[in-house]
Every structure is written in structure tokens, then in C-alpha cells.
Short mmCIF file of N, CA and C in Angstrom, two decimals:
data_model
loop_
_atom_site.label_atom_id
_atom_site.label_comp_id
_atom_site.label_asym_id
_atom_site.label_seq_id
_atom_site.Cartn_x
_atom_site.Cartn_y
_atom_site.Cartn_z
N UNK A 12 -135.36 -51.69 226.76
CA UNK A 12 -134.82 -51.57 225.43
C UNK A 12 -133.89 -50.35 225.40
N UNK A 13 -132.91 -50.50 225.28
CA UNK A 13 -131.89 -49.47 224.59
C UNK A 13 -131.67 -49.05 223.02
N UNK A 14 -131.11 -47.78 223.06
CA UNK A 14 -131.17 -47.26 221.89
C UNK A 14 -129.70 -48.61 220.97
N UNK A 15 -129.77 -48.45 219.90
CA UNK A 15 -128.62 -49.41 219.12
C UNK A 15 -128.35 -48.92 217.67
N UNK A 16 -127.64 -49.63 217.16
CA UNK A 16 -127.42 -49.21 215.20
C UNK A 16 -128.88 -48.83 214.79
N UNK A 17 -129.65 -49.77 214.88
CA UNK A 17 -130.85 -49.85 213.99
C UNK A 17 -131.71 -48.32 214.31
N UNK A 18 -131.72 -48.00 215.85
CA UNK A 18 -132.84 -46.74 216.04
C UNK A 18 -131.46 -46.28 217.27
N UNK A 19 -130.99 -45.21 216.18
CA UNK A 19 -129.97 -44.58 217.06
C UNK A 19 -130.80 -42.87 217.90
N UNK A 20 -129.74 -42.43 218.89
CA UNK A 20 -130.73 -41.63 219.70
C UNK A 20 -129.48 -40.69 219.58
N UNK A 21 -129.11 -39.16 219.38
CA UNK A 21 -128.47 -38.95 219.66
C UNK A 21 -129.03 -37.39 220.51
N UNK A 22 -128.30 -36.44 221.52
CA UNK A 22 -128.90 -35.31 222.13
C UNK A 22 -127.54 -34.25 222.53
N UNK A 23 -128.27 -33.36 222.29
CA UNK A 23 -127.05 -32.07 222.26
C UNK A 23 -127.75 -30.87 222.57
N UNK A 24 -127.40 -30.17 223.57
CA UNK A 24 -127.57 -28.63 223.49
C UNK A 24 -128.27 -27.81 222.19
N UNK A 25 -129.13 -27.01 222.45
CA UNK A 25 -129.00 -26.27 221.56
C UNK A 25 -128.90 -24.84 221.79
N UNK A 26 -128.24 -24.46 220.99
CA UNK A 26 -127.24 -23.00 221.51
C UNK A 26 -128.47 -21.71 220.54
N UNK A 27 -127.96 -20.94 221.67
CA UNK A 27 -129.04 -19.75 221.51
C UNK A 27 -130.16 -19.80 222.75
N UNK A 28 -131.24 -18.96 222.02
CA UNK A 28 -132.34 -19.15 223.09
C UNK A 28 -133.50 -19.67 222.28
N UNK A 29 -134.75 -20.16 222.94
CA UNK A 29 -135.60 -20.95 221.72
C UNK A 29 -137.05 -19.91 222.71
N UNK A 30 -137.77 -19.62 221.61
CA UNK A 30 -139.35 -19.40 222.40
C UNK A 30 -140.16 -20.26 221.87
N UNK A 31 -141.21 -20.63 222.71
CA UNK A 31 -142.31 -21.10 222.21
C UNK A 31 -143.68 -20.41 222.75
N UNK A 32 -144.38 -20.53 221.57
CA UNK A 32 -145.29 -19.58 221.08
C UNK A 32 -146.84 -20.46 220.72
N UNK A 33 -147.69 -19.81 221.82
CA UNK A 33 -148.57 -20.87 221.19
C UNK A 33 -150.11 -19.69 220.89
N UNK A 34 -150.20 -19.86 219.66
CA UNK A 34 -151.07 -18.91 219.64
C UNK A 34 -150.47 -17.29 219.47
N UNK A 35 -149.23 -17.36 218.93
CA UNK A 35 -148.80 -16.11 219.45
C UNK A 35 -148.55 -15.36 220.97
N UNK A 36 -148.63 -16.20 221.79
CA UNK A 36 -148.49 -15.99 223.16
C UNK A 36 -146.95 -16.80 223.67
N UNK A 37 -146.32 -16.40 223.93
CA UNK A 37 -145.43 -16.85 224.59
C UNK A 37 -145.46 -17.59 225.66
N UNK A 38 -145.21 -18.83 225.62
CA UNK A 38 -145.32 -19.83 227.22
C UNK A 38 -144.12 -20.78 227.63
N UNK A 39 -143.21 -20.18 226.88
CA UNK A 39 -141.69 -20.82 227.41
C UNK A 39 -140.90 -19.57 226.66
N UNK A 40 -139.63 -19.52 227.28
CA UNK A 40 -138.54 -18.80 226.65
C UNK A 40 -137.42 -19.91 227.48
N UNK A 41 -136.70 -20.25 226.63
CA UNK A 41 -135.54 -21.21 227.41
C UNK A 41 -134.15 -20.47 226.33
N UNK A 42 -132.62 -20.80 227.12
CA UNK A 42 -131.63 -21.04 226.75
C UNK A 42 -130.99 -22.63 227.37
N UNK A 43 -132.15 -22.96 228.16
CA UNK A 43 -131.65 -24.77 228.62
C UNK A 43 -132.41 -25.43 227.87
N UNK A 44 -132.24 -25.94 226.42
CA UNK A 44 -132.67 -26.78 225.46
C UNK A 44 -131.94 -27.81 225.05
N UNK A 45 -132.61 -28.91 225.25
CA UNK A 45 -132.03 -30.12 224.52
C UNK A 45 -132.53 -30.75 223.73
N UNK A 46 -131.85 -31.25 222.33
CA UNK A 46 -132.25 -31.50 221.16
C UNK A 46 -132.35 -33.23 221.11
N UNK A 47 -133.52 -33.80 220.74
CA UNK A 47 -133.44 -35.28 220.96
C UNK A 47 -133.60 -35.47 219.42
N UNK A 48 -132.98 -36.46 219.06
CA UNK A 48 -132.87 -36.54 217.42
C UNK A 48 -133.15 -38.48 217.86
N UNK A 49 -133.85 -38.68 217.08
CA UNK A 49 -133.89 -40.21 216.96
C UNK A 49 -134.52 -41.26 215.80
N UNK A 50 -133.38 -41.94 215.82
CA UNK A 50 -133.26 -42.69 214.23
C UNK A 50 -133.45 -41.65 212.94
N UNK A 51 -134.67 -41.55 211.90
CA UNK A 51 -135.08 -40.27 210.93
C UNK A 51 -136.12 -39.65 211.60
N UNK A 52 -136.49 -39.73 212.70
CA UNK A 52 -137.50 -38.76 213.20
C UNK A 52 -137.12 -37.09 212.74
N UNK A 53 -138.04 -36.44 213.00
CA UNK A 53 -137.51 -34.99 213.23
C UNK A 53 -137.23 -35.12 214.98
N UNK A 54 -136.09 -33.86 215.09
CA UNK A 54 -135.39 -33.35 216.16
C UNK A 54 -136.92 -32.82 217.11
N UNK A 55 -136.58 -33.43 218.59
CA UNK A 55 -137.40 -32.87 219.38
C UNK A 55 -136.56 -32.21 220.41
N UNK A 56 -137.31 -30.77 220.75
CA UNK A 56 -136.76 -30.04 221.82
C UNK A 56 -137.39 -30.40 223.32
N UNK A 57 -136.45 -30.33 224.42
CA UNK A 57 -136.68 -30.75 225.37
C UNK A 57 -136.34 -29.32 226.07
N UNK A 58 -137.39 -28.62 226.58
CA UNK A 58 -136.88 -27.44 227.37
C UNK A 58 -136.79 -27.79 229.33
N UNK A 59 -136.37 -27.05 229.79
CA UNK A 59 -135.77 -27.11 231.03
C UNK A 59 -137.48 -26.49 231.78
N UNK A 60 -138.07 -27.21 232.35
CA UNK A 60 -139.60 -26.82 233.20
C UNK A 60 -139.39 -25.38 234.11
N UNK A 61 -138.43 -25.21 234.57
CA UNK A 61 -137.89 -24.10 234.78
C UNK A 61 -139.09 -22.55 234.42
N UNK A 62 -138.40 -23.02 232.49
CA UNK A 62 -138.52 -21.55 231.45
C UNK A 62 -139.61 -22.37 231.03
N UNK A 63 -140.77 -22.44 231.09
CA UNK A 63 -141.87 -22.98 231.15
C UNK A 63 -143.13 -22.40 232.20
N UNK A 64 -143.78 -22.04 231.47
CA UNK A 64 -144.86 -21.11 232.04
C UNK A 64 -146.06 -22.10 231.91
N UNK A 65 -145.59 -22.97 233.70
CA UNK A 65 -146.79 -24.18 233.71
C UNK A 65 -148.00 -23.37 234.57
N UNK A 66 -148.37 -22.67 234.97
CA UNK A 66 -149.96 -21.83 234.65
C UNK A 66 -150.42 -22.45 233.85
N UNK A 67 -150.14 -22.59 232.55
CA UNK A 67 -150.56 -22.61 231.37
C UNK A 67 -151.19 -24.19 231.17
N UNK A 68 -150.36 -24.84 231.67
CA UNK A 68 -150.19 -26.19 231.49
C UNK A 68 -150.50 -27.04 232.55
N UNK A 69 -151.86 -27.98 231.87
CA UNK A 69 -152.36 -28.98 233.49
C UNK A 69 -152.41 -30.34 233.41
N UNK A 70 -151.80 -31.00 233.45
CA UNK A 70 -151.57 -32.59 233.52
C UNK A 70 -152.49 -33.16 233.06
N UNK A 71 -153.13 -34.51 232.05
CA UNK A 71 -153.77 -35.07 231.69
C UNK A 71 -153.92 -36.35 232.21
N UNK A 72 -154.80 -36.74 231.89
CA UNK A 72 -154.78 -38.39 232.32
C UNK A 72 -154.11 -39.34 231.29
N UNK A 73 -153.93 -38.88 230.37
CA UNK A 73 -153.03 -39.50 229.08
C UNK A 73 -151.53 -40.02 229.56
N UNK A 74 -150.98 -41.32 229.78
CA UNK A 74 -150.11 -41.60 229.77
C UNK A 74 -149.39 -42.52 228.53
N UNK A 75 -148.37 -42.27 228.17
CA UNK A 75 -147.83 -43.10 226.92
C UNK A 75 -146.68 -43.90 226.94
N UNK A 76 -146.08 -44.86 226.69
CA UNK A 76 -145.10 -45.32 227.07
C UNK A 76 -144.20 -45.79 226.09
N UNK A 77 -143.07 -45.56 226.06
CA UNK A 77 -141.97 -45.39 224.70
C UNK A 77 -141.17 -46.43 225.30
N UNK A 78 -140.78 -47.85 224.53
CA UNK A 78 -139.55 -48.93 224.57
C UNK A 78 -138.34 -47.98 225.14
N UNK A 79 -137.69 -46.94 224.62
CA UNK A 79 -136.53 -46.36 224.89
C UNK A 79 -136.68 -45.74 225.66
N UNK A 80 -137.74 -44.47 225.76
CA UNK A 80 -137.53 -43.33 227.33
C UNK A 80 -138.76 -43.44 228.02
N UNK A 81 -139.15 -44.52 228.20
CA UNK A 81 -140.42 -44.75 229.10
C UNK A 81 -141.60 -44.44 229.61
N UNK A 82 -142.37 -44.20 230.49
CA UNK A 82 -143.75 -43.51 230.58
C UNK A 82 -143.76 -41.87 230.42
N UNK A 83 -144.07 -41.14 229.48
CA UNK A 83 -144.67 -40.14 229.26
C UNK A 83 -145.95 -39.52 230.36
N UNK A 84 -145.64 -38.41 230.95
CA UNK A 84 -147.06 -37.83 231.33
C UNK A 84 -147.24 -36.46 230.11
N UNK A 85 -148.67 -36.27 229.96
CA UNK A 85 -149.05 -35.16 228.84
C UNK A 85 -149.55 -34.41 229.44
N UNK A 86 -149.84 -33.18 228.80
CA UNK A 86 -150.25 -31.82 229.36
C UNK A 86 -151.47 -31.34 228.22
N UNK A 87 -152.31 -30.49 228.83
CA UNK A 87 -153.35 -29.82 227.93
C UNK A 87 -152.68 -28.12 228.37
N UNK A 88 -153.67 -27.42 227.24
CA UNK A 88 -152.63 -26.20 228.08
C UNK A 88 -154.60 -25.25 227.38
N UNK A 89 -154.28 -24.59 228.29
CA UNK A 89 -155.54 -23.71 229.17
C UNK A 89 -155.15 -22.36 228.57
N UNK A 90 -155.72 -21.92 227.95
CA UNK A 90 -155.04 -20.10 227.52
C UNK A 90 -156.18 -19.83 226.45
N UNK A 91 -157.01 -18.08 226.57
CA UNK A 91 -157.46 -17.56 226.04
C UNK A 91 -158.78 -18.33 225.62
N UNK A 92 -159.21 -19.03 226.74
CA UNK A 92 -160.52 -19.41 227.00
C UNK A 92 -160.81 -21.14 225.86
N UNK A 93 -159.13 -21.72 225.89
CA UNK A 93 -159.18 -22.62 225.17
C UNK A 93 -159.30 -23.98 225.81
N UNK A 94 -159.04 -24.94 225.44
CA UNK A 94 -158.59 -25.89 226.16
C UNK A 94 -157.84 -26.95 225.11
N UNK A 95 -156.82 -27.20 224.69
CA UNK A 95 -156.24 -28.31 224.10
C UNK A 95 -155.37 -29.02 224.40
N UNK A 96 -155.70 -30.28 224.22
CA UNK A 96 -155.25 -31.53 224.99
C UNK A 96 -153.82 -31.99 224.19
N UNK A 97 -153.18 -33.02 224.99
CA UNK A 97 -152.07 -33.29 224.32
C UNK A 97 -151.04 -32.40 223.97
N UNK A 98 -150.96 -30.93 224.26
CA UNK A 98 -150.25 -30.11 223.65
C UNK A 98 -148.51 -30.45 223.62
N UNK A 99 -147.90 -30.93 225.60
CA UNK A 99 -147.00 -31.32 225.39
C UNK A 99 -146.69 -32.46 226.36
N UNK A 100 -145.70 -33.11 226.59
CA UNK A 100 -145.44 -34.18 227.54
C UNK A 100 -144.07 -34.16 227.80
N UNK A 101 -143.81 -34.88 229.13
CA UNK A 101 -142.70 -34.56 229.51
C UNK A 101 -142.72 -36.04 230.15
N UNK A 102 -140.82 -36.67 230.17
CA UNK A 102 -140.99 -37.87 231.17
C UNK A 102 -140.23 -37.31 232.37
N UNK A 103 -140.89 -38.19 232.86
CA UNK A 103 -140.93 -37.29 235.03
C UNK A 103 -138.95 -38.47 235.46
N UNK A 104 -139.37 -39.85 235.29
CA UNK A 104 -138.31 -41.03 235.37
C UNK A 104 -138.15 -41.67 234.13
N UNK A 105 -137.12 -41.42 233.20
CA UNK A 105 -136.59 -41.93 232.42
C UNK A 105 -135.09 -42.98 232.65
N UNK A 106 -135.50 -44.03 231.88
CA UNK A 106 -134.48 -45.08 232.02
C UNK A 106 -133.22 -44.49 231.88
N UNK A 107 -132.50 -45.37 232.44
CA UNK A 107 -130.89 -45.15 231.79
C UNK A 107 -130.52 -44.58 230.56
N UNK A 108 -129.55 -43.83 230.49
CA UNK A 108 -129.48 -43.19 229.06
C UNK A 108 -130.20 -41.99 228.82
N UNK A 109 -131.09 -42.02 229.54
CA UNK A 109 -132.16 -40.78 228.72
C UNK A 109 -132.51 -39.99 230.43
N UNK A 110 -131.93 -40.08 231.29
CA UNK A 110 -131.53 -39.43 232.28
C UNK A 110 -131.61 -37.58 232.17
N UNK A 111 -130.69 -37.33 231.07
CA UNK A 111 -131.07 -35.49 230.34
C UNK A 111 -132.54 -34.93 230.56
N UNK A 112 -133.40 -36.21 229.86
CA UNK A 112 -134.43 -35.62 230.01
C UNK A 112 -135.54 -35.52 230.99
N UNK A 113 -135.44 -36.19 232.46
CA UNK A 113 -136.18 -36.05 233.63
C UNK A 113 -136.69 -34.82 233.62
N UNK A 114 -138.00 -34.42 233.66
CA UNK A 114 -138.96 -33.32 234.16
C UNK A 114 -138.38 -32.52 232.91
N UNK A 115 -138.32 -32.47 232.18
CA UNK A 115 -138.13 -31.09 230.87
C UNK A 115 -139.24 -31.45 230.12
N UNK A 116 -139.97 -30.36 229.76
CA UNK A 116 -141.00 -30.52 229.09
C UNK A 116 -141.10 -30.18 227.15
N UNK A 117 -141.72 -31.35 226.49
CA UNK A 117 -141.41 -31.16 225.08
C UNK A 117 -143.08 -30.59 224.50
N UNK A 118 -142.97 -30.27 223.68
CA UNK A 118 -144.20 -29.52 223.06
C UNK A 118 -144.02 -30.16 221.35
N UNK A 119 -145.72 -30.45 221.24
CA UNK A 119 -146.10 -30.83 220.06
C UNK A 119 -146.01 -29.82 218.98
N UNK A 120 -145.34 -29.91 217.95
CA UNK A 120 -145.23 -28.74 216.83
C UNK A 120 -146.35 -28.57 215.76
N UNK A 121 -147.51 -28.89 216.24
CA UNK A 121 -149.09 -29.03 215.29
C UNK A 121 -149.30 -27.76 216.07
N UNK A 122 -148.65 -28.22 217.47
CA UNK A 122 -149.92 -26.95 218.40
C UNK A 122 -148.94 -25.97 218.69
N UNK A 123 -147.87 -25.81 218.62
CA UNK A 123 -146.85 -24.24 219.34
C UNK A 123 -146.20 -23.99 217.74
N UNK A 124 -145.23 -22.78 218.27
CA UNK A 124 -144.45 -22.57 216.82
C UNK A 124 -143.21 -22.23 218.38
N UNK A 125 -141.81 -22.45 217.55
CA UNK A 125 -140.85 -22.51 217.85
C UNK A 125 -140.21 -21.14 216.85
N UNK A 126 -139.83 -20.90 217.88
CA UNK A 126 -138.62 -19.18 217.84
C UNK A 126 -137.35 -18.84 217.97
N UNK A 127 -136.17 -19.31 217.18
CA UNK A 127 -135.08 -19.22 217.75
C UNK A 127 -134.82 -17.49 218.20
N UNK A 128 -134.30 -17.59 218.95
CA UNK A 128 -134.44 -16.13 219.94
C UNK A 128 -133.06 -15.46 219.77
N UNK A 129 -131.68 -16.20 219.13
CA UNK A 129 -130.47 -15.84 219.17
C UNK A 129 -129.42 -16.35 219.78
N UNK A 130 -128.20 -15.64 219.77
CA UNK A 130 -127.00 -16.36 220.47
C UNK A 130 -127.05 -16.68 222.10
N UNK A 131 -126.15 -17.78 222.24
CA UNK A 131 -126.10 -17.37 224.06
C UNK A 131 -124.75 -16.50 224.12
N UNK A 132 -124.48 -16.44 225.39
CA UNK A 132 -123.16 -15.36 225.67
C UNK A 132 -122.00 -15.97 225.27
N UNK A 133 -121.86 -16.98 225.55
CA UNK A 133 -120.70 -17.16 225.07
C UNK A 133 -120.23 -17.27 223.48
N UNK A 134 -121.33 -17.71 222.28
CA UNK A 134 -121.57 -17.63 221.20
C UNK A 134 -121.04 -16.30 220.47
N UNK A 135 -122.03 -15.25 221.36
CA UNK A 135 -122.07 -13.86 221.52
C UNK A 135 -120.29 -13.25 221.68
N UNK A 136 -119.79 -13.69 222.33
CA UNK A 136 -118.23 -13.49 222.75
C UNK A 136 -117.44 -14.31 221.89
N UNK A 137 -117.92 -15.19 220.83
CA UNK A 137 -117.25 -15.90 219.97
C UNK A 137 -116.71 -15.44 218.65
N UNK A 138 -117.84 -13.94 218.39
CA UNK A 138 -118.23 -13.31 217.02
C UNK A 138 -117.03 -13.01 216.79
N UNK A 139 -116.75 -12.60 215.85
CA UNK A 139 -115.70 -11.91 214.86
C UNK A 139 -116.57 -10.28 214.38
N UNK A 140 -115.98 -9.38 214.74
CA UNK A 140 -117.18 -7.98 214.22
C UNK A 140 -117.47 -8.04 212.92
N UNK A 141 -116.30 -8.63 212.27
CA UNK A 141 -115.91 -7.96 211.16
C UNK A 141 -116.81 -9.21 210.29
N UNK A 142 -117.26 -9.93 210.71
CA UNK A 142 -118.11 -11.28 210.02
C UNK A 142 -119.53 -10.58 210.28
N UNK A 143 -119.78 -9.90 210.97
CA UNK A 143 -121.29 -9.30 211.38
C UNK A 143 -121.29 -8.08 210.67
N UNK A 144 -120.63 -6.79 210.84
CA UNK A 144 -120.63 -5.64 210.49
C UNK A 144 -119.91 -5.36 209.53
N UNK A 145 -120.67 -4.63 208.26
CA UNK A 145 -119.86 -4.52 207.01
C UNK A 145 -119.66 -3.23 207.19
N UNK A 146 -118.26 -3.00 207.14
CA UNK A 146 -117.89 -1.70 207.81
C UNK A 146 -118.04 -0.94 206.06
N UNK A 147 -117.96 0.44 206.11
CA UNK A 147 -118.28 1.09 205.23
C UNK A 147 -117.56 2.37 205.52
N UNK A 148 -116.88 2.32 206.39
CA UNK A 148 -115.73 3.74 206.49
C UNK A 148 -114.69 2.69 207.75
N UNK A 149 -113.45 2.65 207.11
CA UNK A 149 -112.48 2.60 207.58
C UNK A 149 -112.12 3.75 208.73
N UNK A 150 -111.90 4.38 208.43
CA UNK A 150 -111.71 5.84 208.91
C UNK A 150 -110.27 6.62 208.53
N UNK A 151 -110.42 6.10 207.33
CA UNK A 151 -109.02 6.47 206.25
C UNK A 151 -109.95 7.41 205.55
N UNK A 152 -111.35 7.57 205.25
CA UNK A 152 -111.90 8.31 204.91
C UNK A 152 -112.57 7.98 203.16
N UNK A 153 -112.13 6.33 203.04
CA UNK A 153 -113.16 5.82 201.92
C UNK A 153 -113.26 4.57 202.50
N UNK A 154 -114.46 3.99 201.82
CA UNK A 154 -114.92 2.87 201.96
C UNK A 154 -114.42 1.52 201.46
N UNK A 155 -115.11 0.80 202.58
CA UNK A 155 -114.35 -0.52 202.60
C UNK A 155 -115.04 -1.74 201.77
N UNK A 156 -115.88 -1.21 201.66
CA UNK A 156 -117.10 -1.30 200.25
C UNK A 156 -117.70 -0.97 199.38
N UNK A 157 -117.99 -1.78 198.43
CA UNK A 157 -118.39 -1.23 196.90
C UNK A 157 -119.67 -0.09 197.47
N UNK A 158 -119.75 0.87 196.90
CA UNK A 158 -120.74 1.92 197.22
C UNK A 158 -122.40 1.09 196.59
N UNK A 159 -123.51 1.32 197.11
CA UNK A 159 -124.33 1.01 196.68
C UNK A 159 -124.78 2.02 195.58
N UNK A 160 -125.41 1.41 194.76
CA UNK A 160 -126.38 1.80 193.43
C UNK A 160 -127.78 2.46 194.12
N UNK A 161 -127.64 3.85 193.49
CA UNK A 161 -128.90 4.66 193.78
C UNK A 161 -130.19 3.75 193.67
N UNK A 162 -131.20 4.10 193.99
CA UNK A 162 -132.74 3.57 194.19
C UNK A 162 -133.45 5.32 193.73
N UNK A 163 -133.21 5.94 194.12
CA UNK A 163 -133.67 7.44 192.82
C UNK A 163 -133.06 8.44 192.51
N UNK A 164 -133.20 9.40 191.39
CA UNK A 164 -132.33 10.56 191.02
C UNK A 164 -132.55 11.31 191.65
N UNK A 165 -131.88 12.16 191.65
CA UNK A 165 -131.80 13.57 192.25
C UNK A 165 -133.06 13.85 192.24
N UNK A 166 -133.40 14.69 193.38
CA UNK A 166 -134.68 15.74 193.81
C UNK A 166 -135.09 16.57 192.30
N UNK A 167 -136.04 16.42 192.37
CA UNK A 167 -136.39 17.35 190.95
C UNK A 167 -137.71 18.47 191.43
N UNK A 168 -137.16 19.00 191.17
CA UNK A 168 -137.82 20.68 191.04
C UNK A 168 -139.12 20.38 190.40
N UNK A 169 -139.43 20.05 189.59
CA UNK A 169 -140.35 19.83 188.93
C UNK A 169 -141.66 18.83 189.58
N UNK A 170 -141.00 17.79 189.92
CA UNK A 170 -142.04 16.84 191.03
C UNK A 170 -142.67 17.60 192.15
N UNK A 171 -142.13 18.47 192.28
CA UNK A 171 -143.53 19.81 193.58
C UNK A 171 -144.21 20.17 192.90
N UNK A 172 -144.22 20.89 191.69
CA UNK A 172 -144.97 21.44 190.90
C UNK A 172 -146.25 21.07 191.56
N UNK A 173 -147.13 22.01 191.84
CA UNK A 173 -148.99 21.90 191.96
C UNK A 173 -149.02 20.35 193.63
N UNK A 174 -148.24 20.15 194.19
CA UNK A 174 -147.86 19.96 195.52
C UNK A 174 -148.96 20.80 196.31
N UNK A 175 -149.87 20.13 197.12
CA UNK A 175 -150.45 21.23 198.17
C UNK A 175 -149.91 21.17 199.29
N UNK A 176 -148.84 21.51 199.99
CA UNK A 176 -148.41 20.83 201.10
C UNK A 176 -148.47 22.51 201.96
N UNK A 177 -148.56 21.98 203.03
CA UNK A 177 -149.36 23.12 204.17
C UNK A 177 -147.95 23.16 205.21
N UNK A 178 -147.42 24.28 205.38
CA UNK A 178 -146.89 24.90 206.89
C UNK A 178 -147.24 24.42 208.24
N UNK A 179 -146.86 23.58 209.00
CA UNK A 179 -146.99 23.44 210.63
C UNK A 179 -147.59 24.41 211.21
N UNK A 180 -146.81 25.65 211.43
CA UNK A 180 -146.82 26.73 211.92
C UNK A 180 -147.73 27.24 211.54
N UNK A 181 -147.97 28.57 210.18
CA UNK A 181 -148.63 29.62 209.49
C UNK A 181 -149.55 28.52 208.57
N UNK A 182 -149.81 27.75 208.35
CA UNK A 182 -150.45 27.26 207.09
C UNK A 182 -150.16 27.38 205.63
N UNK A 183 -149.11 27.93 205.75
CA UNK A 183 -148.50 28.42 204.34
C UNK A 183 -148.42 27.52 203.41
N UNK A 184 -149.03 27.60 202.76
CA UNK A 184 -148.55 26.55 201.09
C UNK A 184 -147.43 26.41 200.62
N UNK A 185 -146.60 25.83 200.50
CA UNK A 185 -144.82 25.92 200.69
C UNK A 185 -145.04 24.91 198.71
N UNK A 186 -143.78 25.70 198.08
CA UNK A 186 -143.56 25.34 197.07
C UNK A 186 -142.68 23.71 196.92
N UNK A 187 -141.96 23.67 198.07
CA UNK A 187 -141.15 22.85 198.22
C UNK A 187 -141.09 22.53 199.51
N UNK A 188 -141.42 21.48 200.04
CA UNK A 188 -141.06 21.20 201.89
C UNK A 188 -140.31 21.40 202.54
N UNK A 189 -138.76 21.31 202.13
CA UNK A 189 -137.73 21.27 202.63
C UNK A 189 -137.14 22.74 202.51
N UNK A 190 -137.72 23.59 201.64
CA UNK A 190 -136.90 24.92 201.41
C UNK A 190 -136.78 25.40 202.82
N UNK A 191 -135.86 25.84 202.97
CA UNK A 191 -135.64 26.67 204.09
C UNK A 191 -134.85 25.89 205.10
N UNK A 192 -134.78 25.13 205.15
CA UNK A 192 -134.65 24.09 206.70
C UNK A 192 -133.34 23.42 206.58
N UNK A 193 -132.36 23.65 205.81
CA UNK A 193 -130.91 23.05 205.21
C UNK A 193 -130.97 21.90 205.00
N UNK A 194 -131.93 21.31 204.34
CA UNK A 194 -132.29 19.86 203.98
C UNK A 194 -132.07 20.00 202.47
N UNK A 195 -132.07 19.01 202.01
CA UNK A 195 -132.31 19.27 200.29
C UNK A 195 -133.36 19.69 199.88
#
């Protein structure tokens, strides 16, 4: 069976880096990700076995078999004295068409959490600064932006008042913390 109108398949890169996280533990970090989107499913990631920390991960006897990308083998994955089954599967020989995904392993999203990790390099070399960094001195010597709105008034003299605050040095009871030290 091939993909057609009715249950379309489509797959693309996905740019950046992706972690997956299971348990809060990290057991893949990839920038070789491929995105399998099919018919209204949600998007499945296909990482490169590579960036895959198979320690973790031990083959099951579970095999599954899909009309479009064919026999599935599954994985349980072994960590922090666990054991859970099914976590992810990967196809080893996939039919025609679905060739991308030989030996890349996909992970169930009940059991990992997914991390986008950021740009790749070339992404990275794509930026514009000036789309990232809101510059705030030209170097004409005013700003290239509206100034922000205070968050509090001026230091007040009065807010030390009865302050017990103690000296590093001597132990001294200091009226004000900052006196002395060219701070405000």
C-alpha cells in the first residue's frame, strides 16, 4: 500500500536540535530529525540512532506492522531501576517511499518529553542581529529605544531607618549598606 490523496504522508527535516527527555534524563540529543506527518495524525519525529543513547534501550518482542511503512520493531527502555515497555520503535526495512526512515528511532510522547534545543548553523548564520538584539545605544550616544518605565523610586533614606545590617569586616551596624563604597 502506498501513501495517496486520501492518507497523505508528507516528511521534512527539522531544523534546530531536538532532545529527548525521559524522566528528565536525557537519552537522545539529535540535529538529524525527521518529521513524519501523516494524513491528521500528529507529526512524528524520527531521530537518526546515531544521537540515541541505545544503553538505554532493549528490543522487545513486540512487532507491529503498518500498510504504508511496514514491520515496526519496539523498544522498552531500562533507566533508574525502571522498566517500560513500548517506549519507542523504529523500522529496521521500510518499503519504498519511506526509505528516510530505515533504523531511526521514534519515541512515544506518553513516555519522553521533547526539547527543541535551538538553531542549527546554518539557521544560526541566517540571523539578522538586528531581529535578535534590541540595541539600546547606537553609539551616537541615545537610544534606539523607548527607555523603559521605572519598577521603583529612588533610594529613600528613610527605608534603612532601624535596618540591622552588620559589617563583613568589623561587625559594625551600618546605617545604610552602601555608604561608603560609591554605590548609591
Amino acid at each position: 500500500m502506498t501513501p495517496n490523496q486520501d492518507h497523505p504522508f508528507t516528511c521534512s527535516r527539522e531544523p534546530g536540535r531536538v532532545a529527548v527527555l525521559f524522566e528528565g534524563h536525557e537519552i537522545a540529543d539529535s540535529d538529524d530529525v525527521l518529521l513524519l506527518r501523516e494524513a491528521d495524525g500528529p507529526p512524528v519525529r524520527y531521530l537518526s540512532r546515531a544521537d540515541v543513547a541505545m544503553d538505554f534501550l532493549h528490543r522487545c518482542d513486540k512487532v507491529t506492522r503498518c500498510p504504508y511503512r511496514g514491520e515496526a520493531t519496539h523498544y522498552a527502555i531500562y533507566r533508574d531501576a525502571k522498566v517500560i515497555e513500548d517506549v519507542a520503535w523504529s523500522y529496521e526495512r521500510p518499503p519504498p517511499g519511506f526509505g528516510q526512515l530505515a533504523g531511526r528511532i521514534a519515541f512515544h510522547p506518553e513516555h519522553v518529553d521533547f526539547k527543541r534545543m535551538g538553531l542549527t548553523p546554518a539557521e544560526t548564520r541566517a540571523l539578522n542581529v538586528d531581529d535578535v538584539v534590541r540595541h539600546t545605544d547606537s553609539g551616537a550616544g541615545r537610544s534606539q529605544a523607548e527607555p523603559w518605565t521605572t519598577n521603583v523610586a529612588m533610594p529613600d533614606d528613610a527605608a534603612w531607618e532601624g535596618d540591622d545590617i552588620r559589617d563583613d569586616q568589623g561587625g559594625q551596624t551600618l546605617d545604610r549598606p552602601y555608604q561608603g563604597t560609591g554605590s548609591i
